Coordinates of C-alpha atoms in Angstrom, one line a residue:
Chain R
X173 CA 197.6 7.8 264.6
X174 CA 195.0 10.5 262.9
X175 CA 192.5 8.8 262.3
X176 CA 189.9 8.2 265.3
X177 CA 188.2 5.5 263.9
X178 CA 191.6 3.8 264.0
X179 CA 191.2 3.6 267.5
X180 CA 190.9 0.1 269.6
X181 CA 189.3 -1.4 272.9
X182 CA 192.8 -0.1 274.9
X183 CA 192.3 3.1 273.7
X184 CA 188.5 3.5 274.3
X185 CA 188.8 2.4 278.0
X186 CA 191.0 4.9 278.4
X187 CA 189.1 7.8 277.3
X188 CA 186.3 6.0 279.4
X189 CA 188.0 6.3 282.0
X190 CA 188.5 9.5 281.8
X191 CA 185.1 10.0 281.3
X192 CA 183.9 8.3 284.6
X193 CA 186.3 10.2 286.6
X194 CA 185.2 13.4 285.3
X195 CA 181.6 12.7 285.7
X196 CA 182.1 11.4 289.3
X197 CA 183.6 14.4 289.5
X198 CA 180.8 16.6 288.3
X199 CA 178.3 14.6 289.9
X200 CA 179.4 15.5 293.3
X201 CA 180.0 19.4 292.1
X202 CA 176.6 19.6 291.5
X203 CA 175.7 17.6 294.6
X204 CA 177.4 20.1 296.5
X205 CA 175.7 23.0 294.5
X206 CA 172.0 21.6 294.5
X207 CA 172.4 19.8 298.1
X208 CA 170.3 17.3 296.5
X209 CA 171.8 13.6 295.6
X210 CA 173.0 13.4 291.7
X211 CA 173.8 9.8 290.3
X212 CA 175.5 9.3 287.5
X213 CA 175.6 6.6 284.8
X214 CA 178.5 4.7 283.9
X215 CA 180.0 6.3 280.6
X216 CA 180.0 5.1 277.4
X217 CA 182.5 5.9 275.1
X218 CA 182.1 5.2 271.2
X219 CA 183.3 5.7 267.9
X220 CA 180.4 7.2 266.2
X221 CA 180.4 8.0 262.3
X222 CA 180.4 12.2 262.1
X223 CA 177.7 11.8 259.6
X224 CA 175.4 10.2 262.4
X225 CA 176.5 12.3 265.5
X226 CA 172.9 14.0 264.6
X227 CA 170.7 11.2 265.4
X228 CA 172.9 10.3 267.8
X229 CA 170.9 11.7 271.0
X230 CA 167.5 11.8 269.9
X231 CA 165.2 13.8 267.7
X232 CA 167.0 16.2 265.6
X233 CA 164.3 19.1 266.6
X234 CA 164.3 18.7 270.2
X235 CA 164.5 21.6 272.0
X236 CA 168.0 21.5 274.3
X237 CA 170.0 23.5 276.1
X238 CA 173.8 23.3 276.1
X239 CA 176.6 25.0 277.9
X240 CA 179.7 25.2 276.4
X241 CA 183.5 25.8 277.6
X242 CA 187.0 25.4 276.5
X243 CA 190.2 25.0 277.5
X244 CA 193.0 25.6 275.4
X245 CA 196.5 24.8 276.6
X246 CA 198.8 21.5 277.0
X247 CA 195.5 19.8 276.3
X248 CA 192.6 22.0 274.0
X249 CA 189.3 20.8 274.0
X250 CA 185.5 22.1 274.0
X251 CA 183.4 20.1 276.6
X252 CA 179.3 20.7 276.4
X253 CA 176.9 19.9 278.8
X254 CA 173.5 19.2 277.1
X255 CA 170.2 19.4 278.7
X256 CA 166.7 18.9 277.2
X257 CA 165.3 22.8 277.4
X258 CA 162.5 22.3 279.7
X259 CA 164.6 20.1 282.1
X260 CA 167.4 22.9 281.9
X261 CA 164.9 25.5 283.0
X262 CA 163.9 23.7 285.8
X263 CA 167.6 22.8 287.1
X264 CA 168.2 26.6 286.8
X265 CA 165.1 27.0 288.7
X266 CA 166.7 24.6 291.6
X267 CA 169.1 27.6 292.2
X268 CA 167.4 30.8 291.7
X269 CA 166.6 32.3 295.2
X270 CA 163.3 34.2 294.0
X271 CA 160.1 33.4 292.4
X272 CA 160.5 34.9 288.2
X273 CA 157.5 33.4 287.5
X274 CA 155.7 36.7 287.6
X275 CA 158.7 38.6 284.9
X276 CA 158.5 38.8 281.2
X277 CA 159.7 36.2 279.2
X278 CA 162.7 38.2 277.9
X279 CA 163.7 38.8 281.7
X280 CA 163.1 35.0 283.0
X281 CA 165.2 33.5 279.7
X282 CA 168.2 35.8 280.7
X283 CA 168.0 34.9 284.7
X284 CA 167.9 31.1 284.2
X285 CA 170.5 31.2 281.2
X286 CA 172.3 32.8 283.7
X287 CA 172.1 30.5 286.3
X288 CA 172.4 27.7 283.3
X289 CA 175.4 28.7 282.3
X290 CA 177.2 28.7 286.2
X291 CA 175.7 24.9 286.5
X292 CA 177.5 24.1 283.1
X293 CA 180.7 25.5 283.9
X294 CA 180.8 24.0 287.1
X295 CA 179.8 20.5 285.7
X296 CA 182.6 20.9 282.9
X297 CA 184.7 22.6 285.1
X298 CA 185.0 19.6 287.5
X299 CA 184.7 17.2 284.4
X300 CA 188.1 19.5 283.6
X301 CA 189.8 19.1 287.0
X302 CA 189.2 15.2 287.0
X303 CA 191.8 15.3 283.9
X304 CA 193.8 17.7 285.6
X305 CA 194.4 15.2 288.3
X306 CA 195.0 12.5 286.4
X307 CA 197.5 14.1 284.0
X308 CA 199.4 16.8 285.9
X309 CA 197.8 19.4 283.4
X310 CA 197.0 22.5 284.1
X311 CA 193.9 23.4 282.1
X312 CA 192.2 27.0 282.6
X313 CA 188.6 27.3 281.3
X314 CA 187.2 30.0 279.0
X315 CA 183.9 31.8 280.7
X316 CA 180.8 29.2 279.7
X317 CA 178.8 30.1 276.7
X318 CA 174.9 29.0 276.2
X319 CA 172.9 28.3 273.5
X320 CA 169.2 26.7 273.6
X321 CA 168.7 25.4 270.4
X322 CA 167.6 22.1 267.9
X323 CA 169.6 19.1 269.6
X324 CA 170.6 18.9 265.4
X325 CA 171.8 21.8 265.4
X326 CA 174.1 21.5 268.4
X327 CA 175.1 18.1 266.9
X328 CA 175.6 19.5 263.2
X329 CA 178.4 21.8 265.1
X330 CA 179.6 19.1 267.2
X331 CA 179.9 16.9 263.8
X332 CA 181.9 19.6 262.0
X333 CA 184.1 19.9 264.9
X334 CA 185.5 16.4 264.7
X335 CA 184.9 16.5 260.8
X336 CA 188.2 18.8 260.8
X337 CA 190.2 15.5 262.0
X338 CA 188.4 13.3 260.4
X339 CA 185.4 10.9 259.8
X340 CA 185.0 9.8 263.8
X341 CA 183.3 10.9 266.3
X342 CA 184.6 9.8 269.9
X343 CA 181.5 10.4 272.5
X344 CA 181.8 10.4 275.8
X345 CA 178.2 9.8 276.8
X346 CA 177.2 10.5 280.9
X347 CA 174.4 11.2 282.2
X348 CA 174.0 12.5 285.5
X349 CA 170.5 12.3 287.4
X350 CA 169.6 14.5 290.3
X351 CA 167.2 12.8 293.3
X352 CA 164.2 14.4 295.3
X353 CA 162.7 15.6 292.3
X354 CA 159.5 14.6 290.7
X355 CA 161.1 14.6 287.6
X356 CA 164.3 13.1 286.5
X357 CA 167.2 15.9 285.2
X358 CA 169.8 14.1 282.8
X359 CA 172.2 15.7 281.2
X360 CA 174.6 14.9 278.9
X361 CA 178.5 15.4 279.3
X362 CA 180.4 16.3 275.4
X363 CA 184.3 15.8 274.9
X364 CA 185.8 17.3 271.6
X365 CA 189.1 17.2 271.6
X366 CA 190.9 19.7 269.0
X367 CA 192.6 18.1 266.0
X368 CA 195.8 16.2 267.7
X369 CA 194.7 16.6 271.6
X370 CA 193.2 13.7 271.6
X371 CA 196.9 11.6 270.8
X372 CA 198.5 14.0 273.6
X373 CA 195.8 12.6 276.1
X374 CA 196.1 9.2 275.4
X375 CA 199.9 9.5 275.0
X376 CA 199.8 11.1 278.2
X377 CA 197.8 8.1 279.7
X378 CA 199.8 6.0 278.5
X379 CA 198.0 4.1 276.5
X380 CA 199.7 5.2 272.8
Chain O
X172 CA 153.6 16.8 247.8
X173 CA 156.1 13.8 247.0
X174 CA 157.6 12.3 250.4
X175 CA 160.2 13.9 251.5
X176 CA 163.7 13.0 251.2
X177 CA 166.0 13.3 254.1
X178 CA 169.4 14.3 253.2
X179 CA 171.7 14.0 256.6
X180 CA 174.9 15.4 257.6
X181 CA 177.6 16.1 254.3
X182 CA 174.5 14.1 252.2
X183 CA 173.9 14.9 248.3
X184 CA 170.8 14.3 247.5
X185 CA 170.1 14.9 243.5
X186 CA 165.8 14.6 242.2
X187 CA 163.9 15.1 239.7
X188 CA 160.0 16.5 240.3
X189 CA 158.3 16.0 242.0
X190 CA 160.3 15.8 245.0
X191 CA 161.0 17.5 248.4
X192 CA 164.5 17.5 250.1
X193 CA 164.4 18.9 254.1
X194 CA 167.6 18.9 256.0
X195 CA 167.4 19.3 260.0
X196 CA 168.9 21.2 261.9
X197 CA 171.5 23.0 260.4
X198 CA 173.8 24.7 263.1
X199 CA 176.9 26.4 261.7
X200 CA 176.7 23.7 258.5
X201 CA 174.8 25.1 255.6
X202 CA 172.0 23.5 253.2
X203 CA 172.7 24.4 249.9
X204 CA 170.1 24.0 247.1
X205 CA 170.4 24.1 243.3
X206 CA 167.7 23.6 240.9
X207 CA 167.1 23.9 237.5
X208 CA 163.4 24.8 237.1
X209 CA 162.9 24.2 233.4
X210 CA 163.8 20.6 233.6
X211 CA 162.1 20.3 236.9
X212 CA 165.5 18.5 238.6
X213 CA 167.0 19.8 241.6
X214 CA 169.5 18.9 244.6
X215 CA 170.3 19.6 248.1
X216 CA 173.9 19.2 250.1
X217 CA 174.5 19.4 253.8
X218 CA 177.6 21.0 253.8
X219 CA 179.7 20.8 257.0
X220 CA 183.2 22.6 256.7
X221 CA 184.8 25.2 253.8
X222 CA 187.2 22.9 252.5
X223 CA 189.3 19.8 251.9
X224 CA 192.6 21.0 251.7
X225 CA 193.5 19.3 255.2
X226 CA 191.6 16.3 254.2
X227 CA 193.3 12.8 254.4
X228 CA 190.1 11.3 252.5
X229 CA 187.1 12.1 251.8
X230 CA 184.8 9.7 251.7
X231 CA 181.7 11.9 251.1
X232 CA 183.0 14.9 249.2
X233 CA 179.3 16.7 250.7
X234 CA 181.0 17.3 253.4
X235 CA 183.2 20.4 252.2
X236 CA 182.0 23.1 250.0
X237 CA 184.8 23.2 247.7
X238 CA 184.3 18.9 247.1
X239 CA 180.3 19.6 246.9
X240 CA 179.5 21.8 244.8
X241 CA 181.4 20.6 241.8
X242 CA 180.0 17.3 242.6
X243 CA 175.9 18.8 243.1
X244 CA 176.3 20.6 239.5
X245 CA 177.8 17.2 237.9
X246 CA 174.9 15.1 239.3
X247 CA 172.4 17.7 238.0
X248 CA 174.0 17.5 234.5
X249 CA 173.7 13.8 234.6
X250 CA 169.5 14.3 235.2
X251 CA 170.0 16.6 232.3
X252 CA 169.5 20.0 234.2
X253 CA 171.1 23.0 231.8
X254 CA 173.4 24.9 233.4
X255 CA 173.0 28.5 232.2
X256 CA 169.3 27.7 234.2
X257 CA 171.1 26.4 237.6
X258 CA 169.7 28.9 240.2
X259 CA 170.9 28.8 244.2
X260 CA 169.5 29.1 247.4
X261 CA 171.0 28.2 250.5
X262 CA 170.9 28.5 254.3
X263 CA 173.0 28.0 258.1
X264 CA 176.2 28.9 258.8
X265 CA 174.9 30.4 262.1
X266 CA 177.4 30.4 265.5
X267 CA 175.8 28.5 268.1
X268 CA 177.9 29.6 270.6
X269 CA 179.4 32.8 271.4
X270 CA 182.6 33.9 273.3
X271 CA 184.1 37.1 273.6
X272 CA 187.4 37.5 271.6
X273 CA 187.1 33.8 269.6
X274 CA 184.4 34.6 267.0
X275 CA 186.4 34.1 264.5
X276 CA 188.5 30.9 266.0
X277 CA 188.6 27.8 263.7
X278 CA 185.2 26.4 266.2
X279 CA 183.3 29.3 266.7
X280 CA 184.0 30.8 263.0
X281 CA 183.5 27.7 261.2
X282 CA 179.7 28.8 260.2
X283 CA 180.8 32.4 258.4
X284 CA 183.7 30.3 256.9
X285 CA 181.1 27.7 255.5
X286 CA 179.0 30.9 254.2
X287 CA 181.9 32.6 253.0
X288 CA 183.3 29.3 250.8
X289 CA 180.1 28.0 249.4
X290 CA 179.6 31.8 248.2
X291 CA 183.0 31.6 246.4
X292 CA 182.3 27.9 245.2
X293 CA 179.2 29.3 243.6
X294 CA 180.7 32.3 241.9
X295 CA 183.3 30.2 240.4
X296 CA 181.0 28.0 239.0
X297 CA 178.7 30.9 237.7
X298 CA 175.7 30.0 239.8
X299 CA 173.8 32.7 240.6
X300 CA 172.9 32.5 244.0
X301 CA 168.8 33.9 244.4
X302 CA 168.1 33.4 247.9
X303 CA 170.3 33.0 251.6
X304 CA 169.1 32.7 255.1
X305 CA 172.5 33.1 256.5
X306 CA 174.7 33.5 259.9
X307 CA 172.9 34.9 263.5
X308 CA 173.2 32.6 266.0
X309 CA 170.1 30.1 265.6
X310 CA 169.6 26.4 263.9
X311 CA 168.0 26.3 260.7
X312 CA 165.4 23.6 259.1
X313 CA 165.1 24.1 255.3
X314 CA 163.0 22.2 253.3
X315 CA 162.5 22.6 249.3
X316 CA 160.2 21.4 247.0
X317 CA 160.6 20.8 242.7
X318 CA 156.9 21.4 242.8
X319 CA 156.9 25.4 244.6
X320 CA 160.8 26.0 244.2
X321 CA 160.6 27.7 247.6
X322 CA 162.7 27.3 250.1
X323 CA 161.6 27.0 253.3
X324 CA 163.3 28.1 256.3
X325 CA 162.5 27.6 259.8
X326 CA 164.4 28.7 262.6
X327 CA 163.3 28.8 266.1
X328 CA 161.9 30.9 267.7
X329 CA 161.7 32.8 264.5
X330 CA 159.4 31.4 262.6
X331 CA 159.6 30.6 258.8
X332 CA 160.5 32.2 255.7
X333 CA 160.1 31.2 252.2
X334 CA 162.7 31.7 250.0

């Protein structure tokens, strides 16, 4: 098969699957991290067109933050985590032991993508070990990178990244919630598997 | 100013004046522009990868630049733009994410690559490319207008440029 949109309902539960072990997974990761409660939604995986991955999760020129990681092996994939800017900046504040509000901007951007990018690679990180479990894999991450930028733009990279395969976009969508706050902190869970992974999972799965 | 046009992800989008094309949120794609300013006509393409060699199909030939720009100049000709007056002006191919050792991996390199192609695409074609907004690590808006030919670039936390 290589063409994701040739994908059926068998298939799709699988990678759902997937999906709500790995958020469970994160979910409790960050739990442990936060010592706060985080829910998580059931996932919903879809076959979206590339060409409408953009509009996808909202307004092209909101302001997000993602975290990015890879893991290149038996099974190669990029996961992001994606977080609405201001939300990001106050989950990074949940973990930063000292009051920044008083440094320059340049100084507080640095500490809290800092502290960003340790909550994203420990999200995707246990999103990871989920599928590790499951298949037997062993599958090493690459040290997170962070990029706060137009949710388009994110997507437009996301889009091109599955464009190499094909016309399809498979999204995982999750959306973990943490408690005892004000203000609710979603985030967004993103699986792109590189050209011909994503036959080796569900091969692996069983499923193809 | 005309309303503008939306032209989306591996979207052609071909006008003549008045008219204003924006594309949103370019990341490592690239928003090309061509325009021929005597007959007023002009056209924008969201491309998103270099080319279509490993393509089974392609079912929007936008979406590569060696499919879209052949395609852009032919849709100009048909709205009767002259070629010798086809100028360029185009923007993205930035790399959202860093890593050390993998900027130039298929993912991360994918924007350069897109720069690098739709540069060669134009050559060929003997488009003389006037304006670029190009690489860095930051998303891109552009919006042009038949009515200014400027090109518009916003990128955030940036600011805009007119090109």
């Amino acid at each position: 098969m290589d063409n994701i949109s040739e994908y059926t309902n068998i298939h799709m539960d699988a990678i759902r699957e997937v999906g709500n072990i790995g958020t469970g997974n994160a979910a409790t990761a960050l739990s442990r991290l936060l010592g706060r409660v985080v829910d998580m939604d059931v996932p919903v995986a879809e076959l979206v067109p590339i060409y409408e991955v953009a509009d996808h999760y909202g307004s092209p020129e909101t302001h997000v933050c993602a975290v990015l990681v890879r893991t290149e092996g038996e099974f190669s994939c990029s996961l992001i985590f994606m977080i609405d800017e201001e939300k990001a900046d106050l989950l990074a504040d949940l973990v930063i032991p000292m009051d920044i509000s008083g440094m320059d901007a340049e100084s507080r951007l640095q500490i809290r993508d800092s502290a960003l990018s340790e909550q994203g690679n420990i999200i995707l990180g246990a999103f990871l070990n989920a599928l590790a479990q499951i298949t037997g894999w062993v599958l090493p991450t690459t040290t997170p990178a962070v990029a706060r930028d137009m949710l388009g733009s994110i997507m437009d990279l996301v889009a091109s990244m599955f464009g190499v395969i094909g016309d399809s976009a498979m999204l995982v969508k999750t959306s973990l919630h943490i408690k005892e706050l004000d203000e609710e902190l979603g985030g967004t869970v993103i699986m792109i598997p590189d050209p011909g992974s994503l036959e080796t999972l569900l091969a692996k799965l069983g499923v193809l | 100013m005309a309303q503008p046009i939306h032209v989306g992800m591996a979207d052609l989008v071909v006008s003549k004046h008045p008219a204003t094309l924006v594309t949103l949120g370019l990341g490592s794609c690239i928003g090309l522009v061509i325009f021929d300013q005597v007959s007023k006509t002009a056209g924008m393409v969201h491309i998103m990868l270099p080319d279509s060699r490993d393509a089974k199909n392609i079912p929007k030939p936008g979406k590569f630049a060696d499919t879209a720009v052949p395609l852009l100049l032919e849709e100009l000709a048909k709205l009767g733009a002259s070629k010798a007056q086809l100028r360029a002006k185009m923007a993205g191919g930035a790399q959202m994410f860093s890593m050390p050792g993998k900027s130039d991996s298929a993912i991360f390199g994918v924007g350069s690559r897109n720069v690098e192609a739709t540069t060669k695409m134009l050559a060929a074609a003997g488009i003389r490319l006037v304006a670029s907004d190009t690489g860095g690590s930051k998303g891109r808006s552009v919006e042009f207008s038949t009515e200014t030919l400027k090109f518009i670039v916003k990128t955030l936390g940036t600011g805009t440029k007119d090109l």
